[in-house]
Coordinates of C-alpha atoms and ligand atoms in Angstrom, one line a residue:
X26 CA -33.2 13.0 18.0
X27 CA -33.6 13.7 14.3
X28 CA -36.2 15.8 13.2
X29 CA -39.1 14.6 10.9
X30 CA -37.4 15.5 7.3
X31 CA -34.3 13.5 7.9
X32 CA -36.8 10.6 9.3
X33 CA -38.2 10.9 6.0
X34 CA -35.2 10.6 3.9
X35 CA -33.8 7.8 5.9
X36 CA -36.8 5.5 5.2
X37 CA -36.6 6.3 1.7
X38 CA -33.1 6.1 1.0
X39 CA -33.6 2.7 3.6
X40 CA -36.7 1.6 1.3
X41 CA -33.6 1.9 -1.7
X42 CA -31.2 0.2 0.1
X43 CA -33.1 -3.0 0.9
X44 CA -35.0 -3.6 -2.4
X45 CA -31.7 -2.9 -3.9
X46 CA -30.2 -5.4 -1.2
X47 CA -32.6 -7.9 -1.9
X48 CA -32.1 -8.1 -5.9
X49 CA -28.7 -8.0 -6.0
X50 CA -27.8 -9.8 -2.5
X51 CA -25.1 -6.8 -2.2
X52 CA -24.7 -2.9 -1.2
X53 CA -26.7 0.2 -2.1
X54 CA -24.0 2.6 -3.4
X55 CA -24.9 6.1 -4.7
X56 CA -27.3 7.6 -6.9
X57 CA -28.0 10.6 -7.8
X58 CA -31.4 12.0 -5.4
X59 CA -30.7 9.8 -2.6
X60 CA -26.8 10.5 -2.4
X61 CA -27.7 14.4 -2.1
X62 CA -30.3 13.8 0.5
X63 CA -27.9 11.8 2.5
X64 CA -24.8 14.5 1.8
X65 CA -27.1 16.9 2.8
X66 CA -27.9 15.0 6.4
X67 CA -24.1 14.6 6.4
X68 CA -23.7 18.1 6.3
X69 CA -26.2 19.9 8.2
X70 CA -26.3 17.2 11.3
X71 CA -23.6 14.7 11.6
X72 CA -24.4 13.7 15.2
X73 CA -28.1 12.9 14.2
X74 CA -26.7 11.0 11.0
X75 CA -24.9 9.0 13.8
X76 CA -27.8 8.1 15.2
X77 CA -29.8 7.4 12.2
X78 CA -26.8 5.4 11.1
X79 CA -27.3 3.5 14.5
X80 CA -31.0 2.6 13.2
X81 CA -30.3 1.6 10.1
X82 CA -27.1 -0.4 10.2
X83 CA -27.9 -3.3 12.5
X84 CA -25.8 -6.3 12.9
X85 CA -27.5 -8.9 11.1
X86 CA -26.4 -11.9 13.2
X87 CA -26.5 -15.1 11.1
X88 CA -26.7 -18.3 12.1
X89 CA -25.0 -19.5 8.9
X90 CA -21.4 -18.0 7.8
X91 CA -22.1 -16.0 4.5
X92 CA -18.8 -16.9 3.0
X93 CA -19.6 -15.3 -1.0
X94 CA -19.3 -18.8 -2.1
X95 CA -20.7 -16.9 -5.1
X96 CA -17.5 -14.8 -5.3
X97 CA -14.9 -17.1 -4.1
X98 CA -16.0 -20.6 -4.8
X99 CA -12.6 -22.4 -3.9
X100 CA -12.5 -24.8 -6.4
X101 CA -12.4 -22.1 -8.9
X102 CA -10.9 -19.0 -9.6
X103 CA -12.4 -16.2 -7.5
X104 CA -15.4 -14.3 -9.2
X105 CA -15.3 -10.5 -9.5
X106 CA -18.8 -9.3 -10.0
X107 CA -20.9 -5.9 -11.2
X108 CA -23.9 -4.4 -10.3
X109 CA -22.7 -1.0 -12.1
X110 CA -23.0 1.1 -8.8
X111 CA -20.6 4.0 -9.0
X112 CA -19.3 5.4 -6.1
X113 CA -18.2 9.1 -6.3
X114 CA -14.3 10.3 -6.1
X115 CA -13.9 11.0 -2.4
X116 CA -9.9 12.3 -2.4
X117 CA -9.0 13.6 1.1
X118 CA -7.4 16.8 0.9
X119 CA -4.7 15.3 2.7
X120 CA -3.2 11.7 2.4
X121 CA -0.4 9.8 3.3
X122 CA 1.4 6.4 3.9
X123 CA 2.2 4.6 7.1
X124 CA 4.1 1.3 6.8
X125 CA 4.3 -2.1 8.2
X126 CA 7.9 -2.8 6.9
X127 CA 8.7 -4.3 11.1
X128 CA 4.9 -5.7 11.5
X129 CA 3.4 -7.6 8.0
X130 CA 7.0 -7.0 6.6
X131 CA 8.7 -8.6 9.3
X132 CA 6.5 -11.3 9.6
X133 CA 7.5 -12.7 6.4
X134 CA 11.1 -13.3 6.7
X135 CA 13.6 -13.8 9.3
X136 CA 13.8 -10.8 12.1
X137 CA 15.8 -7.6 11.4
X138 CA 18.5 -7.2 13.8
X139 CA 17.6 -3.6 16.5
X140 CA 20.4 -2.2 14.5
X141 CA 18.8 -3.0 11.3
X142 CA 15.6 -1.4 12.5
X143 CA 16.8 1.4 13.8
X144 CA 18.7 1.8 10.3
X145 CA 15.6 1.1 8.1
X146 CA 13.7 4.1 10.3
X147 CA 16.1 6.6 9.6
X148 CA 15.9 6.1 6.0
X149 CA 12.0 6.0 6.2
X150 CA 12.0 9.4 8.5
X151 CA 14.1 10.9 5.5
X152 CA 11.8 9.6 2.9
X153 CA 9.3 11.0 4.4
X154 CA 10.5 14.4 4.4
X155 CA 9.8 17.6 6.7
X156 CA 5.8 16.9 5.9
X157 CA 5.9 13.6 7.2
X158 CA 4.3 12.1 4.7
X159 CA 5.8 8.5 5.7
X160 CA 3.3 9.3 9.0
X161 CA 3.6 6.0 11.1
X162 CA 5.6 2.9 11.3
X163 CA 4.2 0.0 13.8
X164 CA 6.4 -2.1 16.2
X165 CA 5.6 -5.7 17.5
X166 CA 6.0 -5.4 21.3
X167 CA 6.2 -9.0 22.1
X168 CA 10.1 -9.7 22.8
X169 CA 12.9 -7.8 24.4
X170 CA 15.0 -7.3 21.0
X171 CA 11.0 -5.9 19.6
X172 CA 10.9 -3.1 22.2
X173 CA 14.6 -2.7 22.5
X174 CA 14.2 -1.2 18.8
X175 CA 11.2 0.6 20.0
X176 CA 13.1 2.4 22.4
X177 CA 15.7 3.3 19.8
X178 CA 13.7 4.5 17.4
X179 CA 12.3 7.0 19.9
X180 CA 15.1 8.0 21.2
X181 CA 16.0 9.4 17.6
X182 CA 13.1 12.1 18.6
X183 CA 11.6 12.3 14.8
X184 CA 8.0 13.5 15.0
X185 CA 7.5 11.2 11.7
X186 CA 7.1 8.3 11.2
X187 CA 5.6 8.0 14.5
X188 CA 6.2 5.0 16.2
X189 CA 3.2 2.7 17.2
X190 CA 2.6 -0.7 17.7
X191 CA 0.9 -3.8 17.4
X192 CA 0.0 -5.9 20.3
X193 CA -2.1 -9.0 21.8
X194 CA -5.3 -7.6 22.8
X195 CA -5.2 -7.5 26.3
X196 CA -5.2 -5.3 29.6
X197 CA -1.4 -5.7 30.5
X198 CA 0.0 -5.3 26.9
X199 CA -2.2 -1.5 26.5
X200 CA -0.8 -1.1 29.9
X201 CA 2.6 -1.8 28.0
X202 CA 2.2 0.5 25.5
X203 CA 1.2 3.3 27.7
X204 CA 4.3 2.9 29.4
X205 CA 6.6 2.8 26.6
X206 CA 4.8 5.9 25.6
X207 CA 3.0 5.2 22.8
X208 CA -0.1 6.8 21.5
X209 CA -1.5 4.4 19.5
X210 CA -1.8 0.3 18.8
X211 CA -2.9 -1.8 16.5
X212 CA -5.6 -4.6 17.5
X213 CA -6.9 -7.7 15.6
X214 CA -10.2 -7.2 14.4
X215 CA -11.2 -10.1 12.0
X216 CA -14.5 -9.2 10.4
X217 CA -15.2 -12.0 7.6
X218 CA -17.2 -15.5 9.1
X219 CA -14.2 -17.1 7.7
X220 CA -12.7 -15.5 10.4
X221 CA -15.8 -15.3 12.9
X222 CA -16.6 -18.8 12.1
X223 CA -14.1 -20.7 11.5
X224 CA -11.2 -19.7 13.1
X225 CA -12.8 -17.8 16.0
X226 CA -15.6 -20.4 16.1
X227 CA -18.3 -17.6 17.5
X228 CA -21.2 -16.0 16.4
X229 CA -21.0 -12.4 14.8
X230 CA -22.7 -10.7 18.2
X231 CA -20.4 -13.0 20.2
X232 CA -17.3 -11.4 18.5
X233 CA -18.5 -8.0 17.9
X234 CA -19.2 -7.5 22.1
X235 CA -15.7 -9.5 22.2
X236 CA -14.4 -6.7 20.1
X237 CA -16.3 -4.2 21.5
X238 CA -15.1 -4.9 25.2
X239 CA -11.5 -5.5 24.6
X240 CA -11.4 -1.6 22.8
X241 CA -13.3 -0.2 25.3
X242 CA -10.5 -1.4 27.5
X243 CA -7.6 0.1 25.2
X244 CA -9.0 2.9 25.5
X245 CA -9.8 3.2 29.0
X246 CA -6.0 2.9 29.6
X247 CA -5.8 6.5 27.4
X248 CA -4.5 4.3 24.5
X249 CA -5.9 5.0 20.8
X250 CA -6.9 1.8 18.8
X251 CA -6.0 0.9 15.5
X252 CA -8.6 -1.3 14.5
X253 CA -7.3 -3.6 11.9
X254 CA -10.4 -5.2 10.0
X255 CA -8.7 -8.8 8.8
X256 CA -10.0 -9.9 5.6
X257 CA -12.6 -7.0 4.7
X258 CA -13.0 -8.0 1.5
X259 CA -14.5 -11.0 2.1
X260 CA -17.0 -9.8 5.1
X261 CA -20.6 -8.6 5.5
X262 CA -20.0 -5.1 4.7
X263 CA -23.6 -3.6 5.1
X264 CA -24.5 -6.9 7.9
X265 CA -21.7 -6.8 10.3
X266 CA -18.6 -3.9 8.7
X267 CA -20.9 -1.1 9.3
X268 CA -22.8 -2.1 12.3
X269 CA -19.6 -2.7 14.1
X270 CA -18.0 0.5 12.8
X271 CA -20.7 2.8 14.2
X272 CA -20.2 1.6 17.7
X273 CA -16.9 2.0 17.2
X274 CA -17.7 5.8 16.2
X275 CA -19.7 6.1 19.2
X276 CA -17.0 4.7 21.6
X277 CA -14.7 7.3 19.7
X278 CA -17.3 10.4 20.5
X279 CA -18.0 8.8 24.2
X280 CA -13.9 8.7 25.3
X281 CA -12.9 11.2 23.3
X282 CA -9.8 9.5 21.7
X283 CA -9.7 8.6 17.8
X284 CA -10.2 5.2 16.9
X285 CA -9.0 4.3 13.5
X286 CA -10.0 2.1 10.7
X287 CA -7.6 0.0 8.9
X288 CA -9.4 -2.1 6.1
X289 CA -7.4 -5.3 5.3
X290 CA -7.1 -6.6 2.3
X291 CA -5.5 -9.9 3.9
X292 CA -6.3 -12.2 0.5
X293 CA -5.7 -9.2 -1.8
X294 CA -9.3 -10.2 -3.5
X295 CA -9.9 -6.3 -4.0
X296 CA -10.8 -4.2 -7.5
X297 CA -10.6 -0.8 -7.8
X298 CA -12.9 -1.3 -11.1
X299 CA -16.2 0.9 -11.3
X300 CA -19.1 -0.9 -10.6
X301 CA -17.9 -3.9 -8.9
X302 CA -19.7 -5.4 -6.0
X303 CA -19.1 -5.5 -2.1
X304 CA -17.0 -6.7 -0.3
X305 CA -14.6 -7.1 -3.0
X306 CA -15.2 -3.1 -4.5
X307 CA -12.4 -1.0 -2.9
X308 CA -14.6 2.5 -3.8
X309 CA -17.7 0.7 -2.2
X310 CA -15.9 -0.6 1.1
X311 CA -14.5 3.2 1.9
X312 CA -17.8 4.5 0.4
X313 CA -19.8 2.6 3.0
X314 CA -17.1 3.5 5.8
X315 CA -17.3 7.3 5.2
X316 CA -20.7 7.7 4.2
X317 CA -22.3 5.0 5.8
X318 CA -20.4 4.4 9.2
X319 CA -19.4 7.6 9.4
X320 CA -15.6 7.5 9.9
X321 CA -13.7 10.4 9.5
X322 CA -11.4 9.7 5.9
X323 CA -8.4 10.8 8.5
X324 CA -9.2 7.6 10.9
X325 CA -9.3 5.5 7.5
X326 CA -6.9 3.4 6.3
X327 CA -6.3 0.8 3.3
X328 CA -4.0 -1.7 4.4
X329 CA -3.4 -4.2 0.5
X330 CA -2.1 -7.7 -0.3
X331 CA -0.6 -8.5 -3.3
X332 CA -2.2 -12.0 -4.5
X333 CA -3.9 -10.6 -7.3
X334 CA -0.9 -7.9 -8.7
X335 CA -3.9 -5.5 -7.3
X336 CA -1.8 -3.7 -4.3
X337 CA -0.7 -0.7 -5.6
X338 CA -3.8 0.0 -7.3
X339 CA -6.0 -1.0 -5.0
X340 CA -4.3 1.6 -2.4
X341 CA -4.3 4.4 -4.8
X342 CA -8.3 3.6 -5.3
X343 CA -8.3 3.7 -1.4
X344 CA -6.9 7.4 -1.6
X345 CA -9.2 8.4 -4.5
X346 CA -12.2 7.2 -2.6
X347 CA -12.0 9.1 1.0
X348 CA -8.8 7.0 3.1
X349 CA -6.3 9.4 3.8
X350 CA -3.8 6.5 5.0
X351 CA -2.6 3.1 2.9
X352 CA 0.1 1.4 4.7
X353 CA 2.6 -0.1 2.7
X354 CA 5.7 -2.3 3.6
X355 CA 9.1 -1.2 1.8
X356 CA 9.8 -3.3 -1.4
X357 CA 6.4 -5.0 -0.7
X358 CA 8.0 -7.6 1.6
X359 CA 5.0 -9.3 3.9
X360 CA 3.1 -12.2 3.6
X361 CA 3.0 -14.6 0.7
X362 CA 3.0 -12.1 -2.4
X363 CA 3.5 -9.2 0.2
X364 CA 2.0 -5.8 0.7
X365 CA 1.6 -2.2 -1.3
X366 CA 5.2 -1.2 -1.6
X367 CA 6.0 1.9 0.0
X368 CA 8.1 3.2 -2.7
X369 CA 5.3 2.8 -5.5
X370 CA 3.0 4.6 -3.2
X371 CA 5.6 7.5 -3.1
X372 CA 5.4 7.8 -6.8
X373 CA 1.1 7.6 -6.7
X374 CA 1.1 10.0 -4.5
X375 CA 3.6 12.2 -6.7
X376 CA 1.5 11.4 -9.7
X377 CA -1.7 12.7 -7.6
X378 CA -1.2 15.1 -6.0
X379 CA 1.3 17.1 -8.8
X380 CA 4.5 17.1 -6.5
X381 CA 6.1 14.9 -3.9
X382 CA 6.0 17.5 -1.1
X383 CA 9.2 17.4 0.1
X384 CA 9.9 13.8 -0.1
X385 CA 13.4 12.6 -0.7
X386 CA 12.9 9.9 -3.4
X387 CA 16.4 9.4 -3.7
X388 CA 16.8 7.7 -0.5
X389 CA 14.8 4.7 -2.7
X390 CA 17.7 3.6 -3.7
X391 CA 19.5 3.9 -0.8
X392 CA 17.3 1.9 0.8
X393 CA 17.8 -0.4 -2.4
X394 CA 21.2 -0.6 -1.8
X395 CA 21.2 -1.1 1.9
X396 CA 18.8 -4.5 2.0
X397 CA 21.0 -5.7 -0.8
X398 CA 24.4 -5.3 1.1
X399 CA 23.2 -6.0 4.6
X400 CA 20.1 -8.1 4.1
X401 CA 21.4 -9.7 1.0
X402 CA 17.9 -9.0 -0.4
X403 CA 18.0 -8.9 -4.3
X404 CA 15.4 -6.9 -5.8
X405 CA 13.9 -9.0 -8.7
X406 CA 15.6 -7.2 -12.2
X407 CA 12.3 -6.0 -13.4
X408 CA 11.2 -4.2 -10.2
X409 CA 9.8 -0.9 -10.7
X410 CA 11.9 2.2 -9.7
X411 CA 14.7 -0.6 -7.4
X412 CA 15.6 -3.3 -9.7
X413 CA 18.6 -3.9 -11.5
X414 CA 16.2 -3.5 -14.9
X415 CA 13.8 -0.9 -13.9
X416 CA 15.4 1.6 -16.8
X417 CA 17.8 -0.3 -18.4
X418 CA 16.6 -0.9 -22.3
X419 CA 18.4 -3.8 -24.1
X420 CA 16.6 -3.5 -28.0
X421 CA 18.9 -1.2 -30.4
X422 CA 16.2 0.6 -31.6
X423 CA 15.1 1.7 -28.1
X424 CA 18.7 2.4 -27.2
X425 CA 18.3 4.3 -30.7
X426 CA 15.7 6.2 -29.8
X427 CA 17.5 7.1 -26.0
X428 CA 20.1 8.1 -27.4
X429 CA 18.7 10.9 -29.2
X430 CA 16.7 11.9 -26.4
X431 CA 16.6 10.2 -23.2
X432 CA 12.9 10.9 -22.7
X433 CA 11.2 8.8 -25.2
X434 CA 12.3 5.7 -23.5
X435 CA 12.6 6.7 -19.7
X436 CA 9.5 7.1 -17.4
X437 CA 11.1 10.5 -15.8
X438 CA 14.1 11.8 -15.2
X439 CA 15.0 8.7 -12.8
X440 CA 19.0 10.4 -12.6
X441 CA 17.1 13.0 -11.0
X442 CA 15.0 11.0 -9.1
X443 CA 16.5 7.7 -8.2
X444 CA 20.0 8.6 -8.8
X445 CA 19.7 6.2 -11.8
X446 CA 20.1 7.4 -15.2
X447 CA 18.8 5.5 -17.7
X448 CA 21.3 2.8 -19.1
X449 CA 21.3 0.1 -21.9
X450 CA 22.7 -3.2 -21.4
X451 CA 24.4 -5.0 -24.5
X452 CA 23.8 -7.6 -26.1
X453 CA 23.0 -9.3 -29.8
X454 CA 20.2 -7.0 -29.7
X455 CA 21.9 -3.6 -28.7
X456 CA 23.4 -2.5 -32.1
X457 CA 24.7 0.7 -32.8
X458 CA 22.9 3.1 -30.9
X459 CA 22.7 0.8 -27.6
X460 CA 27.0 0.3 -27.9
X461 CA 27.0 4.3 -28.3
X462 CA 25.0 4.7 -25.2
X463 CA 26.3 2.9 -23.1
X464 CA 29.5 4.0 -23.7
X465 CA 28.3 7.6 -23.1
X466 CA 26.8 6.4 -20.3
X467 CA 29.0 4.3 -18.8
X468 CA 32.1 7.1 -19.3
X469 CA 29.5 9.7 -17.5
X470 CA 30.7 11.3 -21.1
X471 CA 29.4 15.1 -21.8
X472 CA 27.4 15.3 -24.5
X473 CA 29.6 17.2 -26.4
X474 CA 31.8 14.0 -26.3
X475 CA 29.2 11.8 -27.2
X476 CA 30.6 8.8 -29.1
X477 CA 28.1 8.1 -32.2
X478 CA 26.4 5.5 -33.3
X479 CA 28.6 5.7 -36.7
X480 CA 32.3 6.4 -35.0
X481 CA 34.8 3.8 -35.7
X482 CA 35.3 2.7 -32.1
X483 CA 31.1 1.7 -32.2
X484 CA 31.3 -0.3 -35.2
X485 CA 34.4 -1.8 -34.0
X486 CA 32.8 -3.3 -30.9
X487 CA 29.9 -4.2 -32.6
X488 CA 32.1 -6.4 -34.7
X489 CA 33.3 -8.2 -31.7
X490 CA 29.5 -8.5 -29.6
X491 CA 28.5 -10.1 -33.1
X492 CA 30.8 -12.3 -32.8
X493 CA 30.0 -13.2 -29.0
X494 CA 26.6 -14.1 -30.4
X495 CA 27.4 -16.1 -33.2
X496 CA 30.2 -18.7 -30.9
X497 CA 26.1 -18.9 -29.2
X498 CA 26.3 -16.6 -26.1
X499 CA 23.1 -15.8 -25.0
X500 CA 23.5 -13.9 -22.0
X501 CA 23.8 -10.1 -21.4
X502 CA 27.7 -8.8 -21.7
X503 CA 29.2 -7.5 -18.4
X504 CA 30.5 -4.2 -17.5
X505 CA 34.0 -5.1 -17.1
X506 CA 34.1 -7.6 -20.5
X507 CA 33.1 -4.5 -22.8
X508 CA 35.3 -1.8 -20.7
X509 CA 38.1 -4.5 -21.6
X510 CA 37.5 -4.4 -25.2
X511 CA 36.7 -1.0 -25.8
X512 CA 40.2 -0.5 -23.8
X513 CA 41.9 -2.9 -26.7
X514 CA 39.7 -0.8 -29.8
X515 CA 40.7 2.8 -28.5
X516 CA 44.6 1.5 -28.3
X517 CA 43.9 0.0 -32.0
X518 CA 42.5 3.2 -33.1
X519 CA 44.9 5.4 -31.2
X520 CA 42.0 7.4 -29.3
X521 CA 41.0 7.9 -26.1
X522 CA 37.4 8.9 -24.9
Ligands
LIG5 C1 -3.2 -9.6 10.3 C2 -3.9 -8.5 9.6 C3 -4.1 -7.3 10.4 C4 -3.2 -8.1 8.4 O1 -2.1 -7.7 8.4 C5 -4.0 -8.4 7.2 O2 -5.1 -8.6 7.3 O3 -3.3 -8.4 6.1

């Protein structure tokens, strides 16, 4: 039972939350007096806060769907509203990324061979590094080939990424992954009436007991749920999100096994800017999980789609606000415009937390490399940190300006890094300094041997690109065209370099 006081500051901070509910048809976030009354209860008497929580957050079972029609009336482009609530930074001592590169990935495109899996985990266990900051990768379960790889990945023994999976919700399949010997699965949890009411075609009690039973039995059979809330940013956060998510706290304190929360952006409608309203507020959603729900940042996921060129953002936001996991597929492959890439998570995370902690970004590339030669999977040019593009500069006066110090026009050291130094690419727009570089670069020449801009052999070339350009060549010249000329100018000008 809660004592008196914190009876007190519930019904105030309650009496807030619904006048503030009621004017803006949306969530109370933080303010100053009530925010420290509530950290306070958090503090002293989490179990009672549970209970309070249990009080206050009650399903609110509609008989209509609530589908924001407000926020995403289909016939125009979605709506992202304010009501200037500012959640506080939340960042988790410790975060980390899990990936979906065989589940959300995999569902996008034609299945990877066992081999291919097998392959795609080793690199992601070496990414990863000895902190296994790559913590989990999940596993369909369905077909023989599916838990074939299972098996093989296990059988490598890596403690990270730990391999879970993701299953039809039902008795046999938990029994299926307690007898492969995994820890942990992910289940369906739709939360939006999109979902509940149109495809599910129940009421929001009807699902949430549905829900409610089928976890109970995942977790009678020793199994730890991954809860994955489809389409969160269009649901009831306060009327069905919350409500749902303390039972599913109490479940967690009545078996004793960690259930987590993955938050779906399945649409990719979330914005990470301050002030924006639930459901589509990234900070408010992980606010009202911590804060309100009272999930543990560690059983706390962001899980982002792309639709809106929000992913990687919207995952980093997740982090800032209190989710210690996003889960990420490599390259971003998954559904339509896909998921957070892994690989720009790595470099958040970097950018975060002041150093990569042991992760080996160079495997990146590698990985790069690999889906190019055995998946035939072309990064688009302009990809960041993969493509072809990613640091090559084509304008002379940037290749000017790399030239005389590779740092104005490189994002880091990516030679270091990606094993990718920086390079130019030539063309009627290169001049001087980006012939000279990427000679230098090309050669792998010492700086002391650094052809300039000015040298004879420079202008020469030049000579000829112009003329490339002028017989109306418009695309980029080749490796092996300008290593063929600068062959025929260093015999013409009786040097070698
Ligand atoms: C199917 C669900 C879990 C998902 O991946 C998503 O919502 O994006």
């Amino acid at each position: 039972m809660y004592t008196i006081m914190q009876a007190v500051i519930y019904a105030m901070i309650k009496k807030d939350y619904t006048t503030e509910r009621s004017r803006e048809g949306t969530a109370a976030l933080d303010d100053g007096k009530r925010s420290a009354a509530m950290r306070e209860v958090v503090m002293n008497k989490k179990t009672n806060l549970l209970q309070l929580e249990e009080h206050f957050y009650q399903l609110v079972d509609v008989e209509e769907p609530n589908v924001f029609h407000n926020l995403f009336p289909y016939s125009e482009i979605p709506k992202i509203a304010f009501n200037d609530r500012i959640v506080p930074h939340n960042m988790p001592e410790n975060i980390w990324i899990t990936d979906t590169t065989f589940r959300d990935g995999q569902q996008s495109r034609a299945p990877y061979t066992t081999e291919q899996i097998v392959t795609i985990y080793d690199y992601l266990h070496k990414l990863g590094g000895p902190k296994g900051l790559v913590r989990q990768s999940e596993f369909f379960l369905y077909s023989k080939k599916d838990r074939d790889a299972v098996y093989k990945c296990l059988e490598r023994g890596y403690k990270f990424p730990e391999v879970t999976s993701w299953i039809r919700a039902s008795k046999q399949d938990f029994q299926l992954v307690k007898d492969i010997g995994l820890r942990e699965t992910g289940i369906l949890v739709s939360c939006s009436d999109y979902h509940i009411f149109y495809k599910m075609k129940m009421t929001r009690r009807e699902v949430m007991n549905l829900y409610l039973s089928v976890i109970r039995e995942c977790l009678e059979t020793g199994i730890s749920p991954r809860c994955h809330l489809e389409d969160i940013t269009r649901s009831d956060i306060y009327g069905f999100v919350i409500p749902f998510c303390v039972e599913l706290m109490k479940l967690m304190d009545e078996y004793k096994i960690p259930i987590k929360i993955r938050a779906c952006d399945t649409m990719g409608y979330g914005v990470n800017f301050p002030g924006a309203v639930i459901p589509r507020s990234v900070p408010g959603i992980i606010y009202g999980l911590t804060t309100h729900a009272g999930v543990p940042s560690e059983l706390i996921e962001w899980h982002g789609h792309n639709d809106f060129y929000k992913a990687v953002n919207n995952s980093t936001t997740a982090w800032l606000y209190g989710a210690s996991g996003v889960n990420c597929s490599l390259f971003g492959i998954g559904e339509r415009t896909g998921n957070t890439p892994l690989e720009a998570m790595v470099f958040e995370y970097a950018q975060l937390k002041g150093t990569l902690d042991g992760m080996d970004t160079t495997v990146i590339t590698e990985l790069a490399e690999y889906f190019e030669k055995e998946l035939g999977y072309v990064q688009p040019s302009r990809t960041p940190f993969v493509g072809s593009n990613f640091n090559v500069t084509r304008a002379g006066i940037h290749a000017d300006g790399l030239l005389k110090n590779e740092e104005i026009y490189n994002i880091f050291d990516t030679g270091k890094f990606l094993n990718r130094p920086p390079l130019v690419s030539v063309s009627n727009t290169s001049g001087l300094a980006g012939i000279a570089h990427w000679i230098n670069s090309y050669y792998h020449l010492p700086k002391e041997k650094w052809v300039d801009k000015n040298s004879d052999l420079v202008k020469k070339i030049k000579v000829w690109v112009d003329a490339q350009y002028e017989d109306g060549r418009v695309t980029v010249l080749t490796d092996s065209e300008l290593v063929e000329e600068i062959g025929k100018c260093c015999k013409e000008l009786n040097i070698t370099i």
